[in-house]
Short mmCIF file of C-alpha atoms in Angstrom, two decimals:
data_model
loop_
_atom_site.label_atom_id
_atom_site.label_comp_id
_atom_site.label_asym_id
_atom_site.label_seq_id
_atom_site.Cartn_x
_atom_site.Cartn_y
_atom_site.Cartn_z
CA SER A 23 24.27 6.26 -5.98
CA SER A 24 24.22 8.56 -2.62
CA SER A 25 25.99 11.82 -4.14
CA SER A 26 25.22 14.26 -2.82
CA LYS A 27 22.39 16.41 -5.52
CA MET A 28 20.93 20.25 -4.35
CA THR A 29 17.77 19.79 -2.01
CA LEU A 30 14.51 20.27 -2.16
CA THR A 31 14.14 23.97 -1.27
CA ALA A 32 17.66 25.01 -2.72
CA ASP A 33 16.11 23.32 -7.08
CA PRO A 34 15.57 26.46 -8.95
CA ALA A 35 13.03 23.82 -10.62
CA PHE A 36 11.76 24.15 -7.36
CA GLN A 37 11.73 27.36 -6.67
CA ARG A 38 9.93 28.30 -9.95
CA LEU A 39 6.89 26.28 -9.12
CA VAL A 40 6.39 28.16 -5.07
CA ALA A 41 6.63 31.34 -7.08
CA HIS A 42 4.11 30.26 -9.12
CA VAL A 43 1.57 28.86 -6.80
CA GLU A 44 2.21 32.56 -4.31
CA ALA A 45 1.29 34.74 -7.63
CA ASN A 46 -1.96 31.73 -7.56
CA GLU A 47 -2.53 32.28 -4.23
CA LYS A 48 -2.22 36.08 -4.71
CA THR A 49 -5.27 35.78 -7.23
CA GLN A 50 -7.39 33.94 -5.59
CA LEU A 51 -7.08 30.71 -8.15
CA GLN A 52 -10.23 28.78 -7.85
CA MET A 53 -10.50 25.08 -9.95
CA LYS A 54 -13.52 26.48 -11.13
CA ASP A 55 -13.29 29.29 -11.98
CA GLU A 56 -10.75 27.66 -14.31
CA PHE A 57 -13.46 24.84 -15.35
CA ALA A 58 -15.97 27.82 -16.79
CA LYS A 59 -12.66 29.70 -18.59
CA ASP A 60 -11.70 26.21 -20.54
CA PRO A 61 -14.47 24.39 -21.32
CA ALA A 62 -11.59 21.21 -22.56
CA ARG A 63 -9.89 21.15 -18.86
CA PHE A 64 -11.08 17.47 -18.25
CA GLU A 65 -9.46 16.52 -21.63
CA LYS A 66 -6.00 18.43 -21.11
CA LEU A 67 -5.36 17.47 -17.19
CA SER A 68 -7.42 13.88 -17.23
CA ARG A 69 -5.46 10.44 -18.69
CA THR A 70 -6.14 6.91 -19.96
CA LEU A 71 -4.56 3.95 -19.05
CA PRO A 72 -6.00 1.39 -21.82
CA THR A 73 -6.10 -2.03 -20.20
CA PRO A 74 -6.98 -5.58 -21.25
CA SER A 75 -10.08 -5.40 -18.38
CA GLY A 76 -11.00 -1.18 -20.32
CA PRO A 77 -9.72 2.09 -19.86
CA MET A 78 -8.65 3.12 -16.25
CA LEU A 79 -8.98 6.63 -15.87
CA PHE A 80 -7.02 9.47 -13.79
CA ASP A 81 -9.00 12.57 -13.45
CA PHE A 82 -6.65 15.53 -11.80
CA SER A 83 -8.55 18.46 -12.81
CA LYS A 84 -9.86 18.94 -9.54
CA HIS A 85 -6.71 20.15 -8.96
CA ARG A 86 -5.33 23.45 -7.53
CA ILE A 87 -3.74 23.90 -11.43
CA THR A 88 -3.43 25.48 -14.33
CA GLN A 89 -1.88 24.26 -17.34
CA LYS A 90 0.93 26.51 -16.11
CA THR A 91 1.38 25.22 -12.29
CA PHE A 92 1.29 21.55 -14.09
CA ASP A 93 4.38 22.07 -16.39
CA LEU A 94 6.20 23.34 -13.76
CA LEU A 95 5.59 20.83 -11.42
CA VAL A 96 7.00 17.94 -14.27
CA GLU A 97 10.17 19.93 -14.70
CA VAL A 98 10.17 19.95 -11.10
CA ALA A 99 10.41 15.84 -11.42
CA ARG A 100 12.82 16.11 -14.51
CA SER A 101 15.00 17.84 -12.23
CA ARG A 102 15.27 16.18 -9.19
CA GLY A 103 16.37 13.08 -11.58
CA VAL A 104 13.70 11.03 -11.84
CA GLU A 105 14.27 9.97 -15.20
CA GLN A 106 17.53 9.17 -14.20
CA MET A 107 17.20 7.32 -10.74
CA ARG A 108 14.20 5.22 -12.44
CA ALA A 109 16.37 3.71 -15.22
CA ALA A 110 18.90 2.67 -12.25
CA MET A 111 16.25 1.02 -10.66
CA PHE A 112 14.87 -0.95 -13.46
CA SER A 113 18.58 -2.02 -14.32
CA GLY A 114 18.87 -3.34 -10.46
CA GLU A 115 21.40 -0.79 -9.23
CA LYS A 116 21.65 -0.86 -5.33
CA ILE A 117 19.57 2.34 -5.15
CA ASN A 118 18.86 0.87 -1.53
CA PHE A 119 22.35 1.57 -0.97
CA THR A 120 22.07 1.81 2.71
CA GLU A 121 21.16 -2.21 2.78
CA ASP A 122 23.59 -2.59 -0.29
CA ARG A 123 20.37 -4.12 -2.32
CA ALA A 124 19.07 -3.71 -5.75
CA VAL A 125 15.13 -2.21 -5.62
CA LEU A 126 13.55 -4.92 -8.38
CA HIS A 127 10.04 -5.10 -7.39
CA VAL A 128 9.06 -5.08 -10.99
CA ALA A 129 11.72 -8.25 -12.02
CA LEU A 130 8.31 -10.56 -10.01
CA ARG A 131 5.76 -8.83 -12.53
CA ASN A 132 8.13 -8.49 -16.04
CA ARG A 133 6.01 -10.72 -17.81
CA ALA A 134 8.36 -10.21 -21.03
CA ASN A 135 10.89 -12.03 -19.85
CA THR A 136 13.40 -9.68 -20.93
CA PRO A 137 16.46 -9.83 -18.43
CA ILE A 138 17.42 -8.32 -15.77
CA LEU A 139 20.48 -8.43 -14.11
CA VAL A 140 21.86 -7.79 -9.79
CA GLU A 141 25.40 -7.97 -10.28
CA GLY A 142 25.38 -9.34 -13.24
CA LYS A 143 23.36 -12.68 -12.50
CA ASP A 144 19.68 -12.46 -14.56
CA VAL A 145 16.95 -13.16 -11.69
CA MET A 146 14.63 -13.98 -14.17
CA PRO A 147 15.12 -17.23 -13.47
CA ASP A 148 14.91 -17.13 -10.56
CA VAL A 149 11.80 -15.33 -10.23
CA ASN A 150 10.48 -17.80 -12.75
CA ARG A 151 11.47 -20.65 -10.90
CA VAL A 152 9.31 -19.78 -7.68
CA LEU A 153 6.65 -18.56 -9.83
CA ALA A 154 5.85 -22.48 -11.50
CA HIS A 155 6.33 -23.51 -7.76
CA MET A 156 3.74 -21.60 -7.07
CA LYS A 157 1.43 -22.71 -9.75
CA GLU A 158 2.06 -26.47 -8.27
CA PHE A 159 1.49 -25.47 -4.88
CA CYS A 160 -1.70 -24.02 -5.66
CA GLY A 161 -3.11 -26.95 -7.69
CA ALA A 162 -2.30 -29.36 -5.33
CA ILE A 163 -4.22 -27.23 -2.87
CA ILE A 164 -6.94 -26.41 -4.92
CA SER A 165 -7.74 -29.28 -6.55
CA GLY A 166 -7.44 -31.43 -3.63
CA ALA A 167 -4.99 -33.50 -4.29
CA TRP A 168 -2.67 -31.97 -1.16
CA THR A 169 -4.22 -33.53 2.05
CA GLY A 170 -4.34 -33.36 5.29
CA TYR A 171 -3.31 -35.73 8.23
CA THR A 172 -6.87 -37.60 7.64
CA GLY A 173 -6.37 -37.39 4.08
CA LYS A 174 -8.87 -34.72 3.97
CA LYS A 175 -9.35 -31.90 1.35
CA ILE A 176 -7.91 -28.22 2.60
CA THR A 177 -10.57 -25.91 3.37
CA ASP A 178 -8.87 -22.90 5.10
CA VAL A 179 -5.12 -21.35 4.34
CA VAL A 180 -4.34 -18.87 7.53
CA ASN A 181 -0.79 -16.89 6.97
CA ILE A 182 0.74 -16.29 9.80
CA GLY A 183 2.98 -12.28 8.85
CA ILE A 184 3.32 -9.79 9.64
CA GLY A 185 4.28 -6.16 8.52
CA GLY A 186 4.59 -6.44 5.05
CA SER A 187 3.89 -10.03 5.27
CA ASP A 188 0.49 -9.79 6.00
CA LEU A 189 -0.60 -6.34 4.66
CA GLY A 190 -1.00 -6.71 0.90
CA PRO A 191 -2.03 -10.20 1.18
CA LEU A 192 -4.53 -9.79 3.25
CA MET A 193 -5.73 -6.12 1.35
CA VAL A 194 -5.38 -8.15 -2.64
CA THR A 195 -8.15 -11.60 -0.67
CA GLU A 196 -10.13 -9.09 0.38
CA ALA A 197 -10.48 -6.95 -2.75
CA LEU A 198 -10.33 -9.60 -4.50
CA ARG A 199 -12.78 -11.90 -2.50
CA HIS A 200 -14.95 -12.21 -5.81
CA TYR A 201 -12.79 -15.00 -7.41
CA GLN A 202 -12.54 -17.00 -5.06
CA ILE A 203 -11.56 -20.47 -6.44
CA GLY A 204 -9.67 -22.13 -4.21
CA PRO A 205 -9.26 -22.64 0.30
CA LYS A 206 -10.94 -19.73 2.27
CA VAL A 207 -7.94 -17.84 4.08
CA HIS A 208 -7.45 -15.60 7.05
CA PHE A 209 -4.46 -14.23 8.53
CA VAL A 210 -3.02 -13.88 11.88
CA SER A 211 0.00 -11.10 12.40
CA ASN A 212 -0.75 -9.79 15.98
CA ILE A 213 1.94 -10.98 18.74
CA ASP A 214 -1.25 -10.20 21.14
CA GLY A 215 -2.46 -14.04 21.28
CA THR A 216 -5.69 -13.10 21.02
CA HIS A 217 -5.53 -12.96 17.40
CA ILE A 218 -4.45 -16.96 16.72
CA ALA A 219 -6.47 -17.79 19.47
CA GLU A 220 -9.64 -16.44 17.72
CA VAL A 221 -8.78 -17.22 13.91
CA THR A 222 -8.13 -20.85 15.15
CA SER A 223 -11.36 -20.74 17.33
CA SER A 224 -13.14 -22.22 14.70
CA LEU A 225 -10.97 -24.18 12.59
CA SER A 226 -10.47 -28.01 12.47
CA ALA A 227 -6.13 -28.94 12.47
CA GLU A 228 -7.52 -31.71 9.48
CA THR A 229 -8.46 -29.15 6.95
CA THR A 230 -6.13 -26.30 7.53
CA LEU A 231 -2.84 -25.45 6.06
CA PHE A 232 -0.33 -23.15 7.43
CA ILE A 233 1.74 -20.22 5.41
CA VAL A 234 4.99 -19.17 7.88
CA ALA A 235 5.77 -15.95 5.82
CA SER A 236 9.16 -14.24 6.83
CA LYS A 237 12.70 -14.04 4.86
CA THR A 238 14.77 -15.38 7.56
CA PHE A 239 12.52 -17.28 9.76
CA THR A 240 13.21 -15.34 12.99
CA THR A 241 11.00 -12.20 12.84
CA GLN A 242 9.52 -12.32 16.69
CA GLU A 243 5.87 -12.42 16.29
CA THR A 244 5.54 -14.73 13.29
CA ILE A 245 8.16 -17.26 15.02
CA THR A 246 5.97 -17.61 17.73
CA ASN A 247 3.00 -17.53 16.41
CA ALA A 248 3.74 -20.22 14.04
CA GLU A 249 5.30 -22.69 17.30
CA THR A 250 1.60 -21.56 18.32
CA ALA A 251 -0.19 -22.53 15.66
CA LYS A 252 2.07 -25.84 15.58
CA GLU A 253 0.99 -26.68 19.44
CA TRP A 254 -2.26 -25.84 18.24
CA PHE A 255 -1.72 -28.90 15.07
CA LEU A 256 -0.08 -31.01 17.33
CA SER A 257 -2.89 -30.88 20.71
CA LYS A 258 -5.18 -32.05 18.07
CA GLY A 259 -4.52 -35.00 17.90
CA ALA A 260 -1.34 -34.96 14.92
CA SER A 261 2.15 -36.39 15.84
CA ALA A 262 5.31 -33.92 14.70
CA ALA A 263 5.31 -36.26 10.86
CA ASP A 264 2.14 -34.87 10.25
CA VAL A 265 3.27 -30.93 10.76
CA ALA A 266 4.52 -31.03 6.44
CA LYS A 267 1.34 -31.43 5.44
CA HIS A 268 0.16 -28.78 7.38
CA PHE A 269 3.44 -26.04 7.33
CA VAL A 270 4.68 -24.08 3.92
CA ALA A 271 7.22 -21.74 4.32
CA LEU A 272 7.87 -18.40 2.65
CA SER A 273 11.81 -17.84 3.81
CA THR A 274 15.14 -18.29 2.80
CA ASN A 275 16.33 -20.03 5.85
CA VAL A 276 16.41 -23.66 5.37
CA PRO A 277 17.75 -25.30 8.27
CA LYS A 278 15.52 -23.33 10.65
CA ALA A 279 12.20 -23.54 8.80
CA THR A 280 13.62 -27.58 8.37
CA GLU A 281 14.09 -27.72 12.36
CA PHE A 282 10.65 -26.69 12.50
CA GLY A 283 9.09 -29.19 10.74
CA ILE A 284 8.56 -27.93 7.68
CA ASN A 285 9.42 -29.59 4.23
CA PRO A 286 12.62 -28.22 1.96
CA ALA A 287 10.17 -29.20 -1.19
CA ASN A 288 7.28 -26.22 0.49
CA MET A 289 9.93 -23.50 0.74
CA PHE A 290 9.60 -20.48 -1.18
CA GLU A 291 11.59 -18.12 -1.54
CA PHE A 292 11.96 -14.38 -1.76
CA TRP A 293 15.07 -12.59 -2.61
CA ASP A 294 16.69 -9.48 -0.82
CA TRP A 295 16.13 -6.88 -3.17
CA VAL A 296 12.33 -7.22 -2.49
CA GLY A 297 10.90 -4.90 0.02
CA GLY A 298 8.30 -6.37 2.52
CA ARG A 299 6.06 -3.84 1.71
CA TYR A 300 6.58 -4.32 -2.13
CA SER A 301 6.33 -8.38 -1.68
CA LEU A 302 2.62 -9.07 -2.26
CA TRP A 303 4.41 -10.00 -5.95
CA SER A 304 6.80 -12.43 -5.54
CA ALA A 305 6.28 -16.03 -2.82
CA ILE A 306 4.09 -13.92 -0.31
CA GLY A 307 1.27 -13.47 -2.32
CA LEU A 308 1.51 -17.33 -1.81
CA SER A 309 -2.33 -16.87 0.50
CA ILE A 310 -3.14 -14.60 -2.43
CA ALA A 311 -3.19 -17.05 -5.36
CA VAL A 312 -4.39 -20.45 -3.05
CA HIS A 313 -7.24 -18.18 -2.81
CA ILE A 314 -8.39 -17.01 -6.37
CA GLY A 315 -6.24 -19.33 -8.30
CA PHE A 316 -2.72 -19.05 -9.90
CA ASP A 317 -4.26 -18.25 -13.21
CA ASN A 318 -5.58 -14.55 -11.28
CA PHE A 319 -2.49 -14.03 -9.34
CA GLU A 320 -0.59 -13.86 -12.99
CA LYS A 321 -3.34 -11.30 -14.55
CA LEU A 322 -2.10 -9.48 -11.28
CA LEU A 323 1.22 -9.40 -12.17
CA ALA A 324 0.40 -8.40 -15.36
CA GLY A 325 -1.71 -5.43 -14.06
CA ALA A 326 1.55 -4.40 -12.23
CA ASN A 327 3.57 -5.23 -15.48
CA LEU A 328 1.32 -2.66 -17.90
CA VAL A 329 1.75 0.41 -15.55
CA ASP A 330 5.88 -0.87 -15.41
CA ARG A 331 6.15 -0.41 -18.44
CA HIS A 332 3.74 2.39 -18.97
CA PHE A 333 5.84 4.50 -15.82
CA GLN A 334 9.18 3.49 -17.92
CA GLU A 335 7.71 4.46 -21.20
CA ALA A 336 5.16 7.39 -20.94
CA PRO A 337 6.69 11.58 -21.29
CA LEU A 338 6.79 12.65 -17.68
CA GLU A 339 3.98 14.45 -18.84
CA GLN A 340 1.51 12.09 -19.52
CA ASN A 341 3.12 9.06 -16.80
CA ILE A 342 0.32 8.56 -14.44
CA PRO A 343 2.09 8.04 -11.55
CA VAL A 344 5.05 10.36 -11.92
CA ILE A 345 1.75 13.05 -12.32
CA MET A 346 -0.23 11.54 -8.95
CA ALA A 347 3.40 12.11 -7.42
CA MET A 348 3.92 15.85 -8.41
CA LEU A 349 0.77 17.17 -6.90
CA GLY A 350 1.90 15.36 -3.55
CA ILE A 351 5.10 17.45 -4.14
CA LEU A 352 2.56 20.27 -4.27
CA TYR A 353 0.25 19.79 -1.77
CA GLY A 354 2.72 18.42 0.61
CA ASN A 355 5.73 21.26 -0.09
CA VAL A 356 4.06 24.43 -1.63
CA TYR A 357 1.28 24.55 0.75
CA GLY A 358 2.25 22.53 4.05
CA SER A 359 -0.78 19.79 3.74
CA GLU A 360 0.10 17.17 6.41
CA THR A 361 -2.44 14.30 5.10
CA HIS A 362 -3.14 12.65 2.49
CA ALA A 363 -6.72 10.85 2.18
CA LEU A 364 -7.08 7.69 -0.44
CA LEU A 365 -11.05 7.48 -0.26
CA PRO A 366 -12.15 4.01 -2.56
CA TYR A 367 -15.59 3.43 -3.30
CA ASP A 368 -15.56 -0.35 -2.91
CA GLN A 369 -16.35 -2.71 -0.39
CA TYR A 370 -14.24 -4.61 -1.71
CA LEU A 371 -11.14 -2.48 -0.99
CA HIS A 372 -11.62 -1.62 2.41
CA ARG A 373 -7.36 -2.16 2.84
CA PHE A 374 -6.55 -0.23 -0.15
CA ALA A 375 -5.71 2.74 2.70
CA ALA A 376 -4.65 0.61 5.33
CA TYR A 377 -2.49 -1.30 2.38
CA PHE A 378 -0.86 2.03 1.83
CA GLN A 379 -0.57 3.51 5.22
CA GLN A 380 2.34 0.55 5.51
CA GLY A 381 3.86 1.86 1.54
CA ASP A 382 3.41 5.39 1.63
CA MET A 383 4.60 6.27 5.29
CA GLU A 384 7.59 3.17 5.78
CA SER A 385 9.22 4.15 2.35
CA ASN A 386 8.72 7.74 2.30
CA GLY A 387 8.94 8.86 6.43
CA LYS A 388 12.00 9.63 6.60
CA PHE A 389 14.46 12.77 7.57
CA ILE A 390 18.31 12.06 5.96
CA THR A 391 18.74 12.90 1.96
CA ARG A 392 20.48 10.21 0.73
CA SER A 393 23.65 12.31 1.39
CA GLY A 394 23.21 11.56 4.91
CA ALA A 395 21.88 15.40 5.89
CA ARG A 396 18.77 16.05 7.56
CA VAL A 397 16.04 17.65 4.79
CA ASN A 398 14.90 21.52 5.80
CA TYR A 399 10.73 20.10 4.51
CA SER A 400 8.85 18.10 4.66
CA THR A 401 8.84 14.20 3.49
CA GLY A 402 6.11 11.25 3.45
CA PRO A 403 2.58 12.73 3.98
CA ILE A 404 0.56 11.11 7.00
CA VAL A 405 -1.75 8.23 4.52
CA TRP A 406 -5.64 7.18 5.33
CA GLY A 407 -8.47 6.64 4.85
CA GLU A 408 -11.78 4.30 4.97
CA PRO A 409 -14.14 3.07 1.79
CA GLY A 410 -17.09 5.15 0.74
CA THR A 411 -19.03 6.10 1.11
CA ASN A 412 -19.12 5.47 5.22
CA GLY A 413 -15.73 8.07 5.37
CA GLN A 414 -19.06 10.64 4.36
CA HIS A 415 -20.55 10.10 7.59
CA ALA A 416 -17.40 10.17 9.31
CA PHE A 417 -14.58 12.28 9.15
CA TYR A 418 -15.36 14.33 6.00
CA GLN A 419 -17.01 17.11 7.98
CA LEU A 420 -13.06 17.79 8.27
CA ILE A 421 -12.34 17.69 4.77
CA HIS A 422 -15.08 19.71 3.94
CA GLN A 423 -15.17 21.78 6.07
CA GLY A 424 -12.41 21.83 8.51
CA THR A 425 -9.38 24.24 8.41
CA ARG A 426 -6.47 22.08 6.85
CA LEU A 427 -6.55 21.30 3.06
CA ILE A 428 -6.75 17.52 2.84
CA PRO A 429 -6.17 16.61 -0.85
CA ALA A 430 -7.78 13.13 -1.55
CA ASP A 431 -8.23 10.48 -3.70
CA PHE A 432 -11.35 9.14 -4.70
CA ILE A 433 -11.76 5.27 -6.60
CA ALA A 434 -14.47 3.10 -7.66
CA PRO A 435 -15.30 0.79 -10.26
CA ALA A 436 -17.57 1.85 -13.08
CA LYS A 437 -18.83 -1.97 -12.96
CA THR A 438 -19.74 -3.43 -9.73
CA LEU A 439 -19.71 -7.26 -9.15
CA ASN A 440 -23.13 -7.35 -6.93
CA PRO A 441 -25.88 -5.54 -9.56
CA ILE A 442 -28.42 -6.39 -6.83
CA ARG A 443 -31.53 -4.43 -7.40
CA ASN A 444 -31.17 -3.45 -11.27
CA GLY A 445 -27.92 -2.07 -9.52
CA LEU A 446 -29.69 0.56 -7.08
CA HIS A 447 -26.62 0.10 -4.66
CA HIS A 448 -24.09 0.95 -7.29
CA GLU A 449 -26.48 3.57 -8.40
CA ILE A 450 -26.25 5.32 -5.26
CA LEU A 451 -23.15 4.37 -4.64
CA LEU A 452 -21.43 6.19 -8.19
CA ALA A 453 -23.63 9.53 -7.38
CA ASN A 454 -22.05 9.53 -4.30
CA PHE A 455 -18.94 9.55 -5.42
CA LEU A 456 -19.46 12.29 -7.99
CA ALA A 457 -21.00 14.85 -5.99
CA GLN A 458 -18.33 14.24 -3.60
CA THR A 459 -15.52 15.68 -5.26
CA GLU A 460 -18.05 18.80 -7.23
CA ALA A 461 -18.87 19.61 -4.15
CA LEU A 462 -15.39 19.33 -2.70
CA MET A 463 -14.77 21.78 -5.85
CA THR A 464 -17.30 24.24 -5.80
CA GLY A 465 -17.84 25.03 -1.92
CA LYS A 466 -20.96 26.92 -2.03
CA ASP A 467 -21.33 30.83 -0.64
CA ILE A 468 -23.31 32.31 1.69
CA GLU A 469 -24.68 33.89 -1.14
CA THR A 470 -26.37 30.58 -2.13
CA VAL A 471 -27.15 29.68 1.34
CA ARG A 472 -28.85 32.99 2.13
CA LYS A 473 -30.99 32.30 -0.96
CA GLU A 474 -32.38 28.89 0.55
CA ASN A 475 -33.55 31.13 3.54
CA VAL A 476 -31.71 30.00 5.99
CA PRO A 477 -31.73 32.46 8.96
CA GLU A 478 -28.76 34.61 9.26
CA LYS A 479 -27.57 33.48 12.49
CA ILE A 480 -26.72 30.18 10.71
CA ALA A 481 -25.68 31.26 8.10
CA PRO A 482 -21.87 31.42 8.18
CA HIS A 483 -22.11 27.60 9.16
CA LYS A 484 -23.55 26.12 6.33
CA VAL A 485 -20.90 27.63 4.13
CA PHE A 486 -18.28 25.18 1.71
CA GLU A 487 -15.28 27.41 1.38
CA GLY A 488 -14.49 24.79 -1.92
CA ASN A 489 -11.32 24.88 -4.25
CA ARG A 490 -10.43 21.57 -2.32
CA PRO A 491 -8.50 19.22 -4.52
CA THR A 492 -9.60 16.07 -5.59
CA THR A 493 -8.17 12.94 -7.36
CA SER A 494 -11.32 11.02 -9.56
CA ILE A 495 -9.94 7.82 -10.52
CA VAL A 496 -12.22 5.47 -11.93
CA LEU A 497 -11.55 1.37 -12.26
CA PRO A 498 -13.56 -0.20 -15.44
CA LEU A 499 -14.01 -2.78 -12.29
CA VAL A 500 -12.82 -4.50 -9.84
CA ASP A 501 -10.46 -7.58 -11.08
CA PRO A 502 -7.19 -8.88 -10.61
CA LEU A 503 -5.96 -6.73 -13.59
CA THR A 504 -7.12 -3.89 -12.99
CA LEU A 505 -6.18 -4.40 -8.75
CA GLY A 506 -2.80 -4.80 -10.03
CA ALA A 507 -2.19 -1.62 -12.05
CA LEU A 508 -4.01 0.52 -9.30
CA ILE A 509 -1.29 -0.89 -6.35
CA ALA A 510 1.86 -0.63 -9.73
CA CYS A 511 0.18 2.94 -9.85
CA TYR A 512 0.57 3.77 -6.20
CA GLU A 513 4.11 2.19 -5.89
CA HIS A 514 5.80 4.08 -8.30
CA LYS A 515 3.98 7.07 -6.68
CA ILE A 516 5.77 6.63 -3.61
CA PHE A 517 8.84 5.84 -5.83
CA VAL A 518 8.91 9.41 -7.35
CA GLN A 519 8.05 11.41 -4.11
CA GLY A 520 10.96 9.93 -2.57
CA VAL A 521 13.76 10.25 -5.83
CA CYS A 522 12.33 14.48 -5.10
CA TRP A 523 12.85 14.55 -1.36
CA ASP A 524 16.35 12.91 -2.11
CA VAL A 525 15.46 9.92 1.03
CA ASN A 526 16.39 6.00 0.46
CA SER A 527 12.62 5.09 0.24
CA TYR A 528 14.25 1.54 0.67
CA ASP A 529 14.69 1.02 3.96
CA GLN A 530 12.87 0.96 7.39
CA TRP A 531 15.42 1.62 10.30
CA GLY A 532 12.73 3.53 11.70
CA VAL A 533 11.34 0.19 13.10
CA GLU A 534 14.51 -1.07 14.61
CA LEU A 535 15.11 1.08 17.97
CA GLY A 536 11.42 -0.13 19.52
CA LYS A 537 12.36 -3.98 18.74
CA GLN A 538 16.09 -3.55 20.26
CA LEU A 539 14.41 -1.68 23.34
CA ALA A 540 11.69 -4.26 23.66
CA LYS A 541 14.27 -7.05 24.27
CA VAL A 542 15.38 -5.04 27.39
CA ILE A 543 12.02 -4.88 29.12
CA GLN A 544 10.76 -8.62 28.15
CA PRO A 545 12.84 -10.19 30.61
CA GLU A 546 12.48 -7.15 33.04
CA LEU A 547 9.10 -8.57 33.02
CA ALA A 548 9.28 -11.91 33.80
CA GLY A 549 9.76 -11.40 37.79
CA PRO A 550 8.01 -9.10 41.07
CA ALA A 551 11.04 -7.09 41.37
CA PRO A 552 10.80 -3.27 40.51
CA VAL A 553 12.43 -2.41 37.98
CA THR A 554 14.09 1.29 38.35
CA THR A 555 16.80 1.46 35.35
CA HIS A 556 14.29 3.44 32.78
CA ASP A 557 13.28 7.06 33.09
CA ALA A 558 10.06 7.61 35.87
CA SER A 559 7.31 6.84 32.80
CA THR A 560 8.73 3.77 31.74
CA ASN A 561 9.70 2.83 36.14
CA GLY A 562 6.13 3.70 36.51
CA LEU A 563 4.12 1.88 33.54
CA ILE A 564 6.60 -1.26 34.20
CA ALA A 565 5.18 -1.37 38.24
CA PHE A 566 1.59 -0.68 37.91
CA ILE A 567 1.60 -3.73 34.74
CA LYS A 568 3.26 -5.89 37.23
CA ALA A 569 0.48 -5.14 40.43
CA HIS A 570 -2.49 -5.08 37.99
CA ARG A 571 -1.35 -8.44 36.00
CA ALA A 572 -2.33 -11.17 38.09
#
């Protein structure tokens, strides 16, 4: 519903949290003292999630909190109506009220098949029908039963999509490369022609299949790239009738996709209650399924479903996505942090932070509450990060000794999928994963530095203030199930924060204005005529480009 509720800053539960933190800071709450005071701190402030692949550990003990802080954070979640809004989402209410849509990515992975109703209609038969279609398609491609126009097996699949139709499938196929049993998968997203030119340059038209991922089949970048892919395909000697053997659509616009040359039997639909940045679980995940096999894709769904059930059923103080969310509220709204770092110590997860840049920033980058008023507090953080240990040699300097407070999530698998040199690489990786959160927490004071016989002039430069907050997440290993679970934890964290800030996390009106203005400018770029209809900067840029593009 869009009815008005108390603003975050006016909420007595939030005010109690602020007062408590101010008192903590007056006495200079130090995590390392809290660990010294309470030998059970780790047990009390960490949570374990059992999964069929082994337990996942979420360690929240290296945060600037006491048990009292933790309890107050849970009270803020309760006061903001997280439980009520959670029930509304799972029951198919149209919580995306600006677009009059339900928000049901949870239905896409509802493995128990319990009915989920939208306007009185159970969506599960539709979900299962499309999943069955995906399974059949993956089987045909992987077995080689599906052949190209010269009778050869498909060896390469190119997903053409952008935003939610690209970032999720790209992140997950990279993360699960170890499980590949199908064709190689490539991604073309950018309208910059370089992207499709470079991707197609190494491919053979006879053995390449294109997935065109656009719900409306009108997304400018995607349809332009799809038309270009078709031109490339036809230029290699294929005929118009062959297009249907090499192009499939993830779309609901049957007429437009048919006109393009795609067989309606090879169109995979999804629904308006699936937001782009929550869509990898739907037909949009076809490139994932065809790469790792449908059984593995189902495990990805099962991992997410396991977290959905935990999120739905666990009391707030045991609820992992809720705890993740409320710690973000603590730093963003009480401490004034502006960013959140995601630091996976796993090369397979190298696109994880990029994926959640969209997941988080497009969801909660909002300044208007559900009742239509401007917020008077910070909302969505800037999300960033790169894999460890690389980041240690790049930007960790600023996390350790910079002037900003940057909460960070450290993520690592206990077991590696590539145990080369007797596991030496993984041992070094994990030693660094563990050392960084310890270093950020304990720091190093001037006395310790002096004991190392450092010249007095240099000593202050070697001081670490410490007390820098981190969450450590340990997966048993990276597999489809644990990855699905991890992604779902962050999805629900984003939901909980959106509820706390009272914003609609499921629209994205902020992408519209630039698109509209680009439509005005594009025809103006056509001729040599000077353009004077914009501000001086935009006019000047257009003039410069016209003069120098030939």
